XYZ file of C-alpha atoms in Angstrom:
727
model
C 0.003 0.025 -0.045
C 2.890 2.306 0.875
C 4.355 1.605 -2.563
C 1.186 2.425 -4.202
C 0.836 5.606 -2.212
C 4.300 6.735 -3.127
C 3.774 5.990 -6.763
C 0.521 7.957 -6.746
C 2.241 11.001 -5.086
C 4.977 10.854 -7.570
C 2.458 10.855 -10.427
C 0.754 13.752 -8.717
C 3.915 15.603 -8.460
C 4.675 14.993 -12.223
C 1.250 16.357 -13.191
C 1.505 19.303 -11.050
C 4.998 20.140 -12.640
C 3.744 19.638 -16.093
C 0.845 21.954 -15.378
C 3.324 24.678 -14.358
C 5.300 24.303 -17.516
C 2.213 24.744 -19.635
C 2.196 28.422 -18.753
C 4.365 30.133 -21.434
C 4.388 33.794 -21.143
C 2.205 34.565 -18.241
C 2.028 33.238 -14.769
C -1.333 32.437 -12.985
C -1.163 30.516 -9.765
C -4.121 29.349 -7.580
C -4.203 30.321 -3.927
C -4.226 27.242 -1.711
C -7.243 26.813 0.478
C -5.188 27.050 3.629
C -4.332 30.664 2.740
C -8.038 31.879 2.264
C -9.010 31.956 5.930
C -6.132 33.903 7.257
C -6.957 37.607 8.337
C -3.640 39.020 7.408
C -0.458 38.132 5.484
C 3.040 37.871 7.050
C 4.179 40.592 4.730
C 1.091 42.946 4.975
C 1.215 43.376 1.313
C -2.157 44.688 -0.227
C -2.330 42.331 -3.280
C -2.530 39.233 -1.022
C -5.126 40.695 1.209
C -7.435 41.412 -1.765
C -6.714 37.993 -3.171
C -7.787 36.314 0.143
C -11.171 38.029 0.104
C -12.068 36.536 -3.287
C -14.188 33.410 -3.098
C -12.459 31.538 -5.904
C -8.980 31.662 -4.591
C -7.510 32.822 -8.032
C -5.486 35.857 -8.952
C -7.660 38.429 -10.877
C -4.883 39.463 -13.290
C -1.894 37.395 -14.497
C 1.495 38.616 -13.815
C 4.106 38.657 -16.577
C 7.558 37.283 -15.931
C 9.172 40.525 -16.697
C 7.261 42.160 -14.008
C 8.651 39.895 -11.283
C 11.371 41.673 -9.540
C 12.333 39.130 -6.975
C 11.463 35.546 -5.921
C 12.182 34.366 -2.284
C 11.404 31.346 -0.203
C 9.577 32.223 2.939
C 9.823 30.565 6.295
C 8.460 31.590 9.679
C 7.033 30.103 12.679
C 3.214 29.314 12.924
C 2.661 30.134 9.338
C 1.712 28.268 6.255
C 4.502 26.137 4.896
C 5.847 25.888 1.337
C 5.503 29.583 0.405
C 6.976 31.696 -2.197
C 7.063 35.473 -2.257
C 7.028 37.202 -5.554
C 8.010 40.938 -5.496
C 6.106 42.938 -8.327
C 5.655 46.596 -8.902
C 3.233 47.956 -6.260
C 3.400 44.884 -3.953
C 4.063 41.282 -3.389
C 2.300 37.965 -4.190
C 2.317 35.072 -1.783
C 2.176 31.483 -3.263
C 1.728 28.383 -1.357
C 2.486 24.900 -2.653
C 1.295 21.569 -1.536
C 4.750 20.275 -0.509
C 8.342 21.238 -0.599
C 9.073 19.448 -3.897
C 6.554 21.587 -5.836
C 7.486 24.776 -4.117
C 11.240 24.224 -5.203
C 10.042 23.447 -8.733
C 8.163 26.703 -8.831
C 11.059 28.635 -7.376
C 13.592 27.230 -9.758
C 11.209 27.603 -12.734
C 10.425 31.145 -12.017
C 14.211 31.958 -11.558
C 14.796 30.195 -15.013
C 12.145 32.042 -16.796
C 13.266 35.343 -15.551
C 16.785 34.740 -16.599
C 15.917 33.293 -20.108
C 13.883 36.434 -20.930
C 16.734 38.543 -19.887
C 19.200 36.748 -22.068
C 16.664 36.758 -25.047
C 16.579 40.612 -24.638
C 20.353 41.035 -24.259
C 21.309 38.728 -27.296
C 18.535 40.115 -29.547
C 20.517 43.431 -30.023
C 24.233 42.608 -29.614
C 26.608 45.507 -29.611
C 30.040 44.183 -28.640
C 30.717 40.350 -29.448
C 33.115 40.058 -26.542
C 30.078 40.762 -24.257
C 27.762 38.541 -26.265
C 30.267 35.597 -25.976
C 30.394 36.167 -22.269
C 26.596 36.179 -22.037
C 26.291 32.922 -23.921
C 28.874 31.184 -21.629
C 26.879 32.357 -18.635
C 23.649 31.274 -20.328
C 25.123 27.769 -20.857
C 26.459 27.510 -17.370
C 22.985 28.528 -15.957
C 21.400 25.733 -18.109
C 23.940 23.091 -16.936
C 23.563 23.977 -13.185
C 19.910 24.299 -13.222
C 18.164 21.619 -10.927
C 15.204 21.390 -13.189
C 14.909 18.343 -15.420
C 13.327 19.300 -18.719
C 14.406 19.105 -22.377
C 13.493 22.833 -22.791
C 16.195 23.696 -20.182
C 18.918 22.850 -22.758
C 16.954 23.641 -25.826
C 15.946 27.234 -24.990
C 19.608 28.465 -24.894
C 20.308 26.673 -28.196
C 17.418 28.250 -29.862
C 18.552 31.660 -28.670
C 22.056 31.148 -30.042
C 20.476 29.709 -33.302
C 18.367 32.900 -33.754
C 21.373 35.083 -33.014
C 23.525 33.282 -35.629
C 20.805 33.430 -38.252
C 20.335 37.206 -37.757
C 24.128 38.014 -37.784
C 25.540 36.539 -40.886
C 28.624 38.694 -41.071
C 30.513 37.160 -38.177
C 34.221 36.116 -38.677
C 35.303 32.522 -38.619
C 36.907 32.972 -35.251
C 33.543 34.356 -33.771
C 31.750 31.345 -35.270
C 34.150 28.950 -33.508
C 34.155 30.714 -30.242
C 30.359 30.511 -30.162
C 30.385 26.779 -31.128
C 32.846 25.924 -28.453
C 30.756 27.927 -25.933
C 27.550 25.973 -26.511
C 29.365 22.526 -26.990
C 28.433 21.302 -23.411
C 24.769 21.694 -24.197
C 25.155 19.661 -27.472
C 26.463 16.658 -25.556
C 22.770 15.572 -24.651
C 20.764 17.581 -26.895
C 20.101 17.650 -30.752
C 20.844 20.990 -32.274
C 17.702 22.843 -33.606
C 17.275 23.151 -37.491
C 18.788 26.652 -37.899
C 21.675 25.569 -35.805
C 22.179 22.468 -38.057
C 22.361 24.775 -41.000
C 24.874 26.763 -39.410
C 27.010 23.694 -38.576
C 26.668 22.414 -42.232
C 28.130 25.773 -43.444
C 31.042 25.493 -40.993
C 31.796 21.927 -42.128
C 31.794 23.045 -45.895
C 33.874 26.071 -45.425
C 36.293 24.909 -42.572
C 36.389 20.968 -42.772
C 40.059 21.035 -41.294
C 38.976 22.969 -38.209
C 39.485 21.240 -35.015
C 36.013 22.308 -34.044
C 34.662 19.623 -36.494
C 36.488 16.922 -34.692
C 36.385 18.002 -31.198
C 32.758 19.401 -30.985
C 30.903 17.922 -33.845
C 31.944 14.297 -33.366
C 29.949 13.655 -30.084
C 26.977 15.489 -31.562
C 26.811 13.337 -34.775
C 27.424 10.099 -32.668
C 24.412 11.038 -30.656
C 22.318 11.691 -33.714
C 23.198 8.291 -35.194
C 22.726 6.261 -31.927
C 19.217 7.477 -31.240
C 15.886 6.880 -32.942
C 15.838 9.233 -35.623
C 13.186 10.212 -38.208
C 15.227 12.003 -40.803
C 12.067 12.662 -42.730
C 10.948 14.899 -39.919
C 14.467 16.269 -39.133
C 16.075 16.571 -42.620
C 18.720 19.169 -41.364
C 20.035 16.683 -38.998
C 20.756 14.137 -41.680
C 22.217 16.920 -43.832
C 24.488 17.967 -40.943
C 25.577 14.394 -40.567
C 26.247 14.128 -44.231
C 28.441 17.259 -44.215
C 30.182 16.141 -41.073
C 31.294 12.849 -42.814
C 32.384 14.786 -45.881
C 34.445 17.046 -43.726
C 36.165 14.197 -42.308
C 37.020 12.939 -45.697
C 38.732 16.203 -46.525
C 41.236 15.750 -43.737
C 44.753 14.425 -44.657
C 43.994 10.933 -43.881
C 40.883 10.989 -45.743
C 38.908 7.840 -45.767
C 41.042 6.456 -42.811
C 39.450 8.999 -40.621
C 35.978 8.032 -41.972
C 36.860 4.405 -41.234
C 37.811 5.017 -37.715
C 34.639 6.975 -37.196
C 32.552 3.984 -38.563
C 34.428 1.687 -36.235
C 33.698 3.856 -33.293
C 30.024 3.732 -34.219
C 30.051 0.067 -34.331
C 32.005 -0.493 -31.088
C 34.957 -2.800 -30.365
C 32.815 -6.029 -29.939
C 31.512 -8.355 -32.543
C 28.032 -7.005 -32.270
C 27.131 -3.406 -32.342
C 25.274 -2.246 -29.182
C 23.322 0.347 -30.872
C 20.594 -0.817 -33.019
C 19.752 2.444 -34.676
C 23.306 3.167 -35.942
C 23.191 1.068 -39.117
C 19.793 2.261 -40.496
C 20.670 5.853 -39.601
C 23.941 5.600 -41.572
C 22.322 3.920 -44.461
C 19.774 6.629 -44.644
C 22.509 9.248 -44.751
C 24.413 7.342 -47.446
C 21.311 7.006 -49.590
C 20.439 10.793 -49.304
C 24.001 11.714 -50.166
C 24.178 9.331 -53.213
C 20.805 10.624 -54.426
C 22.014 14.197 -54.207
C 24.947 13.383 -56.516
C 22.482 12.490 -59.241
C 19.896 15.240 -58.399
C 20.927 17.429 -61.335
C 20.146 14.519 -63.864
C 17.058 13.550 -61.944
C 15.532 17.059 -62.057
C 16.360 17.266 -65.803
C 14.604 14.282 -66.765
C 12.619 14.622 -69.991
C 11.141 11.356 -71.299
C 14.146 9.635 -69.678
C 14.313 5.903 -70.200
C 13.243 3.504 -67.528
C 15.618 1.157 -65.795
C 14.507 -1.666 -68.053
C 15.224 0.338 -70.992
C 18.578 1.325 -69.848
C 19.283 -2.437 -69.173
C 18.234 -2.978 -72.792
C 20.562 -0.500 -74.161
C 18.395 2.418 -75.079
C 19.647 5.547 -76.597
C 18.859 9.051 -75.786
C 15.632 10.467 -77.345
C 17.598 12.794 -79.754
C 19.890 9.968 -80.835
C 17.230 7.292 -81.445
C 16.091 6.651 -84.868
C 12.380 6.662 -85.630
C 10.708 3.248 -85.977
C 9.534 2.505 -89.455
C 8.319 -0.749 -91.294
C 10.569 -2.589 -93.628
C 10.857 -1.235 -97.163
C 9.256 -3.907 -99.532
C 10.161 -4.482 -103.050
C 6.563 -5.266 -103.902
C 4.479 -3.750 -101.173
C 0.824 -4.674 -100.977
C -1.821 -1.760 -100.523
C -2.549 -3.054 -97.059
C 1.153 -2.674 -95.902
C 1.381 0.747 -97.512
C -1.798 2.038 -95.598
C -0.418 0.392 -92.572
C 2.914 2.177 -92.866
C 1.292 5.441 -91.747
C -0.041 3.995 -88.568
C 3.198 2.279 -87.521
C 4.648 5.299 -85.704
C 3.017 4.220 -82.395
C 5.271 3.410 -79.380
C 5.295 -0.269 -80.319
C 5.033 -1.836 -83.746
C 5.939 -5.165 -85.525
C 7.673 -5.343 -88.945
C 7.576 -8.340 -90.972
C 11.047 -9.522 -92.044
C 10.086 -13.011 -93.421
C 6.684 -14.506 -94.157
C 6.545 -17.869 -95.806
C 4.948 -21.244 -95.253
C 7.918 -22.477 -93.283
C 9.455 -19.716 -91.563
C 8.018 -16.651 -89.696
C 10.418 -14.173 -88.043
C 9.237 -11.115 -86.386
C 11.275 -8.025 -85.227
C 9.752 -6.146 -82.374
C 10.772 -2.517 -81.600
C 9.768 -0.003 -79.156
C 10.383 3.739 -79.385
C 12.626 3.558 -76.345
C 14.387 0.148 -76.449
C 16.947 -1.634 -78.594
C 15.398 -4.033 -81.168
C 14.691 -7.381 -79.738
C 14.493 -10.272 -82.194
C 12.018 -13.106 -81.593
C 11.447 -16.229 -83.642
C 9.203 -19.184 -83.777
C 8.953 -22.027 -86.307
C 5.581 -22.984 -87.688
C 2.998 -23.346 -85.063
C 5.378 -24.418 -82.452
C 4.179 -23.357 -78.992
C 7.378 -24.208 -77.232
C 9.509 -21.600 -75.495
C 11.105 -19.139 -78.049
C 14.758 -20.027 -78.270
C 15.945 -16.601 -79.016
C 13.961 -15.061 -76.151
C 15.626 -17.464 -73.813
C 19.316 -16.995 -74.926
C 19.465 -13.412 -76.040
C 20.601 -10.762 -73.583
C 20.441 -7.188 -74.846
C 23.662 -5.309 -74.621
C 24.149 -2.924 -71.621
C 23.591 0.777 -72.033
C 26.654 2.421 -73.691
C 24.899 5.618 -74.832
C 23.584 7.021 -71.565
C 26.617 8.984 -70.327
C 26.720 10.061 -66.730
C 29.446 12.398 -65.786
C 29.576 14.002 -62.299
C 31.095 17.265 -61.279
C 34.175 17.163 -58.932
C 32.286 17.846 -55.757
C 29.495 15.121 -56.551
C 32.200 12.727 -57.553
C 33.973 13.058 -54.127
C 30.747 12.796 -52.301
C 29.944 9.614 -54.274
C 33.194 8.076 -53.662
C 33.006 8.895 -49.958
C 29.586 7.360 -49.401
C 29.993 4.279 -51.541
C 33.182 3.510 -49.587
C 31.080 3.787 -46.268
C 28.558 1.251 -47.762
C 31.568 -1.032 -48.485
C 32.850 -0.490 -44.801
C 29.294 -1.393 -43.564
C 29.309 -4.599 -45.594
C 32.495 -5.808 -43.874
C 30.720 -6.178 -40.481
C 29.108 -9.601 -40.041
C 26.459 -8.416 -37.661
C 25.405 -5.417 -39.913
C 25.432 -7.429 -43.121
C 21.933 -8.979 -42.822
C 20.315 -5.680 -42.041
C 22.400 -3.997 -44.734
C 21.259 -6.515 -47.269
C 17.662 -6.186 -46.394
C 17.805 -2.298 -46.465
C 19.386 -2.380 -49.966
C 17.185 -5.264 -51.463
C 14.527 -3.091 -53.063
C 17.385 -1.163 -54.818
C 16.830 2.352 -53.312
C 19.169 4.013 -55.798
C 17.957 6.072 -58.674
C 18.135 4.733 -62.150
C 20.948 7.321 -63.070
C 23.028 5.819 -60.418
C 22.622 2.230 -61.776
C 23.487 3.479 -65.235
C 26.713 5.063 -64.013
C 29.594 2.743 -64.540
C 31.640 4.212 -61.639
C 28.957 3.763 -59.126
C 27.879 0.123 -60.151
C 31.713 -0.831 -60.150
C 32.271 0.443 -56.687
C 29.015 -1.018 -55.372
C 29.965 -4.354 -56.797
C 32.125 -4.974 -53.593
C 29.015 -4.823 -51.433
C 27.111 -7.170 -53.698
C 29.974 -9.610 -53.692
C 29.984 -9.565 -49.885
C 26.397 -10.473 -49.943
C 26.959 -13.278 -52.377
C 29.860 -14.687 -50.280
C 27.925 -14.678 -47.048
C 26.677 -18.256 -46.322
C 23.665 -16.997 -44.337
C 20.339 -17.397 -46.427
C 18.928 -14.161 -44.847
C 21.882 -12.307 -46.508
C 22.268 -13.913 -50.025
C 18.664 -14.180 -50.521
C 18.354 -10.428 -50.637
C 20.317 -10.607 -54.024
C 16.966 -11.547 -55.474
C 14.112 -9.054 -56.336
C 11.485 -8.377 -53.573
C 8.739 -9.289 -55.935
C 8.095 -10.672 -59.481
C 8.661 -8.102 -62.334
C 11.130 -6.093 -60.270
C 14.881 -6.241 -60.814
C 17.118 -7.309 -57.985
C 20.863 -7.295 -57.708
C 20.926 -10.841 -59.256
C 19.359 -9.311 -62.459
C 21.562 -6.087 -62.449
C 24.933 -7.869 -62.210
C 24.090 -10.582 -64.571
C 25.647 -10.757 -68.124
C 23.648 -8.230 -70.130
C 22.554 -6.436 -66.960
C 23.256 -2.697 -66.647
C 25.812 -3.101 -63.999
C 27.714 -6.280 -65.312
C 31.231 -5.421 -66.133
C 32.932 -8.814 -65.533
C 31.642 -11.288 -68.134
C 29.587 -12.905 -65.548
C 31.910 -13.870 -62.695
C 29.852 -12.228 -59.947
C 26.795 -13.746 -61.598
C 28.348 -17.157 -61.474
C 29.124 -16.802 -57.704
C 25.534 -15.532 -56.928
C 24.069 -18.551 -58.786
C 26.397 -20.917 -56.872
C 25.410 -19.741 -53.430
C 21.739 -19.459 -54.248
C 21.628 -23.024 -55.617
C 23.558 -24.184 -52.658
C 20.973 -22.951 -50.188
C 17.885 -22.846 -52.283
C 15.038 -25.080 -50.864
C 13.016 -24.536 -54.123
C 15.665 -25.746 -56.547
C 13.432 -26.594 -59.447
C 11.658 -23.241 -59.158
C 15.032 -21.364 -59.314
C 16.078 -23.462 -62.299
C 12.788 -22.562 -64.057
C 13.503 -18.830 -63.354
C 17.106 -19.283 -64.646
C 15.782 -21.073 -67.826
C 13.074 -18.431 -68.634
C 15.421 -15.302 -67.940
C 19.062 -16.140 -67.722
C 19.592 -19.304 -69.908
C 21.826 -17.287 -72.305
C 24.341 -16.130 -69.670
C 24.308 -19.621 -68.185
C 25.097 -21.188 -71.457
C 27.804 -18.687 -72.273
C 29.701 -19.158 -69.033
C 29.373 -22.835 -69.394
C 30.776 -22.682 -72.787
C 33.870 -20.882 -71.158
C 34.198 -23.809 -68.658
C 32.570 -22.310 -65.584
C 31.760 -25.322 -63.423
C 28.775 -23.858 -61.620
C 27.055 -23.137 -64.927
C 27.822 -26.628 -66.327
C 26.121 -28.046 -63.137
C 23.096 -25.780 -63.734
C 22.745 -26.951 -67.379
C 22.922 -30.579 -66.233
C 20.338 -30.045 -63.647
C 18.017 -28.533 -66.240
C 18.263 -31.412 -68.296
C 17.966 -33.779 -65.411
C 14.844 -32.000 -64.047
C 13.285 -31.704 -67.619
C 13.309 -27.954 -67.267
C 13.645 -27.350 -71.043
C 10.880 -28.720 -73.223
C 12.219 -27.350 -76.561
C 14.371 -30.064 -78.381
C 16.607 -27.626 -80.179
C 17.386 -25.860 -76.863
C 18.172 -29.235 -75.275
C 20.425 -30.184 -78.099
C 22.237 -26.869 -77.832
C 22.734 -27.315 -74.067
C 24.125 -30.900 -74.818
C 26.533 -29.321 -77.394
C 27.602 -26.664 -74.926
C 28.265 -29.267 -72.279
C 30.428 -31.378 -74.628
C 32.517 -28.359 -75.749
C 34.487 -28.376 -72.355
C 36.202 -31.270 -70.522
C 34.510 -30.666 -67.332
C 31.028 -30.421 -69.239
C 31.675 -33.580 -71.061
C 32.441 -35.537 -67.784
C 29.350 -34.261 -66.036
C 27.171 -34.902 -69.075
C 28.328 -38.502 -69.318
C 27.502 -38.983 -65.617
C 24.070 -37.519 -66.355
C 23.548 -39.962 -69.287
C 24.371 -42.864 -67.062
C 21.320 -41.876 -65.065
C 18.961 -40.856 -67.971
C 19.301 -42.940 -71.102
C 16.686 -40.794 -73.007
C 19.239 -38.104 -73.327
C 21.409 -40.533 -75.432
C 18.475 -41.147 -77.625
C 17.777 -37.424 -78.120
C 21.366 -37.044 -79.272
C 21.326 -40.012 -81.719
C 18.534 -38.189 -83.560
C 20.931 -35.543 -84.787
C 21.872 -32.034 -83.928
C 19.511 -29.115 -83.487
C 17.814 -27.363 -86.301
C 17.839 -23.945 -84.635
C 20.732 -22.415 -82.632
C 21.237 -19.172 -80.798
C 24.470 -18.004 -79.440
C 24.213 -16.222 -76.142
C 24.886 -12.401 -76.124
C 28.439 -11.346 -75.826
C 29.730 -14.626 -77.256
C 32.989 -14.413 -79.196
C 34.392 -16.196 -82.289
C 36.240 -18.632 -79.834
C 32.866 -19.450 -78.243
C 31.311 -20.196 -81.471
C 34.220 -22.342 -82.686
C 34.167 -24.295 -79.372
C 30.409 -24.887 -79.614
C 30.410 -25.997 -83.292
C 33.304 -28.381 -82.776
C 31.550 -30.063 -79.944
C 29.188 -32.204 -82.117
C 27.255 -32.486 -85.315
C 25.327 -29.629 -86.645
C 24.479 -30.889 -90.063
C 20.767 -30.395 -89.448
C 21.233 -26.839 -88.405
C 18.893 -24.503 -90.466
C 18.564 -21.371 -88.215
C 21.506 -19.645 -86.663
C 21.207 -16.445 -84.616
C 24.451 -14.517 -83.719
C 22.589 -11.316 -82.822
C 24.189 -8.928 -80.313
C 27.369 -11.158 -79.940
C 30.991 -10.109 -80.489
C 31.806 -12.398 -83.466
C 33.588 -11.111 -86.401
C 34.335 -12.126 -90.016
C 36.816 -14.722 -88.533
C 33.757 -16.986 -87.607
C 32.897 -17.296 -91.251
C 35.188 -20.278 -91.669
C 33.167 -22.143 -89.041
C 29.831 -21.022 -90.648
C 30.586 -22.340 -94.094
C 30.665 -25.887 -92.484
C 26.890 -25.822 -91.922
C 25.570 -27.078 -95.247
C 21.875 -26.967 -94.212
C 21.849 -23.382 -93.067
C 18.867 -21.320 -94.418
C 18.732 -18.360 -91.849
C 21.607 -16.456 -90.405
C 21.071 -13.380 -88.095
C 24.091 -11.252 -87.740
C 22.364 -8.271 -86.194
C 24.499 -5.848 -84.294
C 27.811 -7.797 -84.733
C 31.325 -6.933 -86.031
C 30.857 -9.262 -89.136
C 32.346 -7.489 -92.125
C 32.992 -7.657 -95.839
C 35.618 -10.443 -95.709
C 33.197 -12.787 -93.989
C 30.389 -11.859 -96.552
C 32.654 -12.730 -99.384
C 33.366 -16.248 -97.750
C 29.737 -16.931 -97.077
C 28.662 -16.091 -100.568
C 31.105 -18.700 -101.988
C 29.817 -21.614 -99.876
C 26.299 -20.988 -98.277
C 24.400 -21.082 -101.561
C 21.211 -22.278 -99.898
C 20.890 -19.378 -97.491
C 17.364 -17.827 -97.621
C 17.356 -15.179 -94.855
C 20.368 -12.909 -93.983
C 20.188 -10.184 -91.282
C 23.058 -7.759 -91.571
C 21.440 -4.863 -89.630
C 23.847 -2.600 -87.812
C 26.940 -4.407 -89.095
C 30.075 -2.796 -90.605
C 29.488 -4.222 -94.088
C 30.057 -1.989 -97.121
C 29.299 -2.178 -100.787
C 32.518 -4.324 -101.315
C 31.010 -7.225 -99.300
C 27.434 -6.638 -100.226
C 28.131 -7.003 -104.083
C 29.317 -10.570 -103.369
C 25.818 -11.437 -102.149
C 24.637 -11.308 -105.814
C 25.839 -14.956 -106.139
C 23.405 -16.098 -103.377
C 20.379 -16.807 -105.612
C 18.253 -18.342 -102.990
C 18.186 -15.206 -100.847
C 14.421 -14.086 -100.238
C 14.933 -11.710 -97.356
C 17.849 -9.456 -96.763
C 18.087 -6.829 -94.010
C 20.787 -4.045 -94.585
C 19.315 -1.596 -92.167
C 22.029 0.879 -90.839
C 24.792 -0.414 -93.062
C 27.031 1.360 -95.618
C 24.850 0.358 -98.635
C 24.885 2.666 -101.692
C 21.929 3.218 -103.993
C 23.906 1.575 -106.978
C 24.705 -1.467 -105.059
C 21.035 -1.826 -103.945
C 19.877 -1.484 -107.551
C 22.388 -4.131 -108.581
C 21.219 -6.580 -105.885
C 17.720 -6.212 -106.930
C 18.558 -7.059 -110.487
C 20.884 -10.138 -109.702
C 18.557 -11.590 -106.868
C 15.423 -12.778 -108.546
C 13.904 -14.426 -105.453
C 14.410 -11.433 -103.073
C 11.057 -10.389 -101.920
C 11.604 -8.497 -98.724
C 14.465 -6.080 -97.958
C 15.261 -3.449 -95.407
C 17.467 -0.602 -96.426
C 16.419 2.038 -93.940
C 19.097 4.543 -92.702
C 21.277 3.808 -95.814
C 21.988 5.826 -98.995
C 19.378 3.694 -100.692
C 16.584 4.615 -98.359
């Protein structure tokens, strides 16, 4: 019962104290009941006598703090206890509290209010800064020595100084530093107000090597990072933290100082004792990195999406308009349709026959993507599975010197954060939705530096870490997609992608589902890396065959040929055949009729693949968006059944064309779009009498050569000569 009584008394005291602090500018106290029945006051003051005679016991008029001349504690024999005497012009006022605690709170509060209004008046019209600095120090000492326990005790002096600095912008650097040092004791346990944060930011930018930054600002920033902080409501605190870290980076030791600061925030133990440090640091880093690209973000004008950047889009001013193919014998329907094909998405017929149907699909903002199907086959499209569009090379991001330094500093901080084992799971979770703007992801320097962080996630054996490499939901890109071959951030020919696949397969409890995802979206990169001897990708292809992930026979045969092109692949495939005899049966039927080389493949990759087995049945070969050159022609001429050849956006030149024209006389469809061929090589095509479709879009074709080809190729029905002299 006594404990409950004490607790009740304590709560009552807190309520009474709170009620007192609700009075802001004016003071209005009630007269206790004990004082109402007394006939005279100890001091004989007239105001008290008039108050005692009022039935309500309240003061008729409020008394302003500035009118209080003196406050005293009263004590005399046989008189009411716990009294205060206020001296005001014309008399005194006697206040009686219920207990000594409340009386003392009133006394110190009144003293504080009197002094704080005095300092506000003195510092609002400064004359000599020596006096101002002295008054500030006295104000700080008063706040530190006050027995009152309230946040406003320390915040009020900071706000006064903040207002003083905002109204006097012509102070010298030394005066700035003197004021900062004077208020430093108050900052140890209090956040600086917004205006003061702005002043601190300015000082960090102008004097980054000042000792004030290290000695005064360090504990302030540490306190900000260790506490629960909603930077959305306090953006200037985040900006101050950002500028402080940049100031550390400007010191002689540079990033070593920043690294020591991060170590001090984590602590010496294996686990950081402050759970808010990491999310607060990440929030500061994200805001700083975003600010580096703010100029590009604000100037967006029909800018491409991340998907378009990944697909290698050009800037709107550089992109060519999408137009239908030019036909030798256009039908009226196609001519009328030509006027309506300026929509954002259109389809242009390249070949239309009873045996083959190839479509080219363009969008107004994306690189042309080739799709193909044979007959009425409803199986997965081979080219869709294997082709990866080249990464963006036309979207140039160049940062200014200051933005470049800021980016380097904060990416380095993210790398430091990823080195701590206890921070890595939370960091991976925070970065999983990819919080960076698309301009940052299209910036080669940024993605190259951030690659270290993604590598740390991929190497971590904990599933809660490396599973964050995947996207948060279907249809969204994750780090796994961005750093895969053909992804906007890939710069290593798939090494990081292979390590990510390895760790994800090692702990994936839904192996078949993951393999299905790879087969649908990343089969091309997997086959390219397997062709180059990567053991992880060889295992992936074997598992796809073992689990019957691939239904398309041509794709299965291409996977088998890819496996047999390397020693490790041949060994693992033989072991697989021992378990599944039907694979041997599939191979005995002959090679594939259609083959697509993965994007970024080279002449050596093509040679290795074609030498791994028999391709006598091959009719359709796509080398689109690979790195092959005319040197691969000596391997292509060994394909006697070849009828369709797609060389779109390769480095295949005139020498290769001349060699093809001498041997591949049965070729019917040839796509040379965006290749470096000239009239010298194109004239050689006149001997290929079976050609019925020829795409020379964006080549160096002349009008004379075009007329010559039309005359010498009687079966040529469809041709594309856009963006050439013949157009």
